[in-house]
Amino acid sequence: MLNFTVGPVMSSDLVCAIGQEQVPYFRTSEFSELMLESERLLKNFAGAQQNARSLFITGSGTASMEAVVMNVFNSQDKVLVVNGGSFGSRFVELCRIHDVPCTSIDLQYGEPLTANHLISYENKGYTGFLVNKHETSTGVHYDMQVISDFCKRNDLFLVVDAISSFLADPFNMEELDVQVMITGSQKALACPPGISIIVLSPKAVMRINHNKVRSMYFDLSDALRNGERGQTPFTPAVGIIRQIHARLKEIDSNGGVNAEVSRTAALAQNFRNKLVGLPFIFFTNCMSNAVTPLHPLNASAHQIFLTLKDEYGIWICPNGGELKDRVFRVGHIGNLNAEDNSTLVNAMIDMQKRGLI
């Protein structure tokens, strides 16, 4: 199997080898040291302040999205949400479930967010801003500088879901004045799914510690207290945390976050260059390095996904709902290389010769 989805992705031999080991007991000084080193590396890669904090949540990215909404906002807030796809709409739904007043900035599928979209919300008493930096369902990569400038002018608490773009695109929490960043184990970290990570600025930590949350598992103030000693309140996905630690050290030894972003960008460009002559168009003009969203001109996107999976042993990322037959996505994160790109493109060329696309 060759996996070009956007999560879970292809893992390195190192990560796979750890997954084959027996899972150790974790209430130990050794595991605490591993957790604390992982926290340090994550903060460094996210461009967070030195006294920021990182939390490991055993749950998918949506678990951390919900935990953040619950812990940093309440009914006294007034939040803007960028809603350009299924993950933007998820933030809207979470706000409504937890009685956080919100306004949805609705975008067409594939549409970028511009400064013009934000003009009508200037000086309107908003307190927070939620955005999926990369709306993975459509492939749109939002302009974080536009969002950051708007939030700074209006003194908004900025929360960024960077689940699919972390380590694939440039990002610096401190420079952008981002208070919360969310990511996940199964994207560019290239580990199995099961752990999501929340990086918190000192301002976010203060807000969490002053907010009363009606939850046991998602009380981040409890997670912060336990994190001081390199532990979690409840049993974490120990094996995945060990894999994340190894992967973070691997990235660090290979040149750090900038080298990883450059590698992903080169891989994405290599694939896009090889598409010349194939009957696809890019679904958006503002793409992340993490994924290429493609609209086929002569075939169903979902049928292309099925044919590649069933006949060529290659996985790409399908869509659902309105986009099911319109868009498929090709990921560039995980343990992939330019030769893998050629394998996928050659399969597409063969499908074209067979009249399938």
PDB file of N, CA and C in Angstrom, residues 95 101 107 133 135 151 177 209 262 273 282 285 328 340:
ATOM      1  N   CYS A  95     -19.017  25.460  19.238  1.00  0.00           N
ATOM      2  CA  CYS A  95     -19.395  26.684  19.948  1.00  0.00           C
ATOM      3  C   CYS A  95     -20.861  26.637  20.362  1.00  0.00           C
ATOM      4  N   PRO A 101     -21.308  32.134  22.227  1.00  0.00           N
ATOM      5  CA  PRO A 101     -21.870  32.919  21.128  1.00  0.00           C
ATOM      6  C   PRO A 101     -20.868  33.053  19.987  1.00  0.00           C
ATOM      7  N   LEU A 107     -17.710  30.835   3.818  1.00  0.00           N
ATOM      8  CA  LEU A 107     -17.005  30.937   2.547  1.00  0.00           C
ATOM      9  C   LEU A 107     -17.461  29.826   1.616  1.00  0.00           C
ATOM     10  N   LYS A 133      -6.398  26.564  10.162  1.00  0.00           N
ATOM     11  CA  LYS A 133      -5.394  27.176   9.289  1.00  0.00           C
ATOM     12  C   LYS A 133      -5.403  26.554   7.898  1.00  0.00           C
ATOM     13  N   GLU A 135      -8.008  24.279   5.833  1.00  0.00           N
ATOM     14  CA  GLU A 135      -9.311  23.602   5.755  1.00  0.00           C
ATOM     15  C   GLU A 135      -9.112  22.361   4.898  1.00  0.00           C
ATOM     16  N   CYS A 151      -6.855  40.251  14.201  1.00  0.00           N
ATOM     17  CA  CYS A 151      -7.018  39.927  15.620  1.00  0.00           C
ATOM     18  C   CYS A 151      -6.224  40.882  16.507  1.00  0.00           C
ATOM     19  N   ASP A 177       0.875  36.099  17.155  1.00  0.00           N
ATOM     20  CA  ASP A 177       0.062  36.337  18.364  1.00  0.00           C
ATOM     21  C   ASP A 177      -1.067  35.313  18.470  1.00  0.00           C
ATOM     22  N   ASN A 209      -6.981  28.638  33.576  1.00  0.00           N
ATOM     23  CA  ASN A 209      -6.959  28.517  35.033  1.00  0.00           C
ATOM     24  C   ASN A 209      -8.025  29.364  35.720  1.00  0.00           C
ATOM     25  N   SER A 262      10.524  22.764   4.412  1.00  0.00           N
ATOM     26  CA  SER A 262      11.134  22.838   3.074  1.00  0.00           C
ATOM     27  C   SER A 262      11.036  21.507   2.350  1.00  0.00           C
ATOM     28  N   ASN A 273       4.156  19.565 -10.353  1.00  0.00           N
ATOM     29  CA  ASN A 273       4.834  19.688 -11.652  1.00  0.00           C
ATOM     30  C   ASN A 273       4.583  18.476 -12.537  1.00  0.00           C
ATOM     31  N   PHE A 282      -6.547  22.414 -10.190  1.00  0.00           N
ATOM     32  CA  PHE A 282      -6.483  22.645  -8.751  1.00  0.00           C
ATOM     33  C   PHE A 282      -7.822  23.205  -8.278  1.00  0.00           C
ATOM     34  N   ASN A 285      -6.690  28.083  -5.344  1.00  0.00           N
ATOM     35  CA  ASN A 285      -5.413  28.708  -5.702  1.00  0.00           C
ATOM     36  C   ASN A 285      -4.599  29.083  -4.470  1.00  0.00           C
ATOM     37  N   PHE A 328     -10.839  15.224  -5.099  1.00  0.00           N
ATOM     38  CA  PHE A 328     -10.027  14.326  -4.281  1.00  0.00           C
ATOM     39  C   PHE A 328      -8.758  15.066  -3.898  1.00  0.00           C
ATOM     40  N   ASP A 340       7.767   8.101  -4.995  1.00  0.00           N
ATOM     41  CA  ASP A 340       6.375   7.755  -4.698  1.00  0.00           C
ATOM     42  C   ASP A 340       5.430   8.614  -5.531  1.00  0.00           C
TER      43      ASP A 340
END
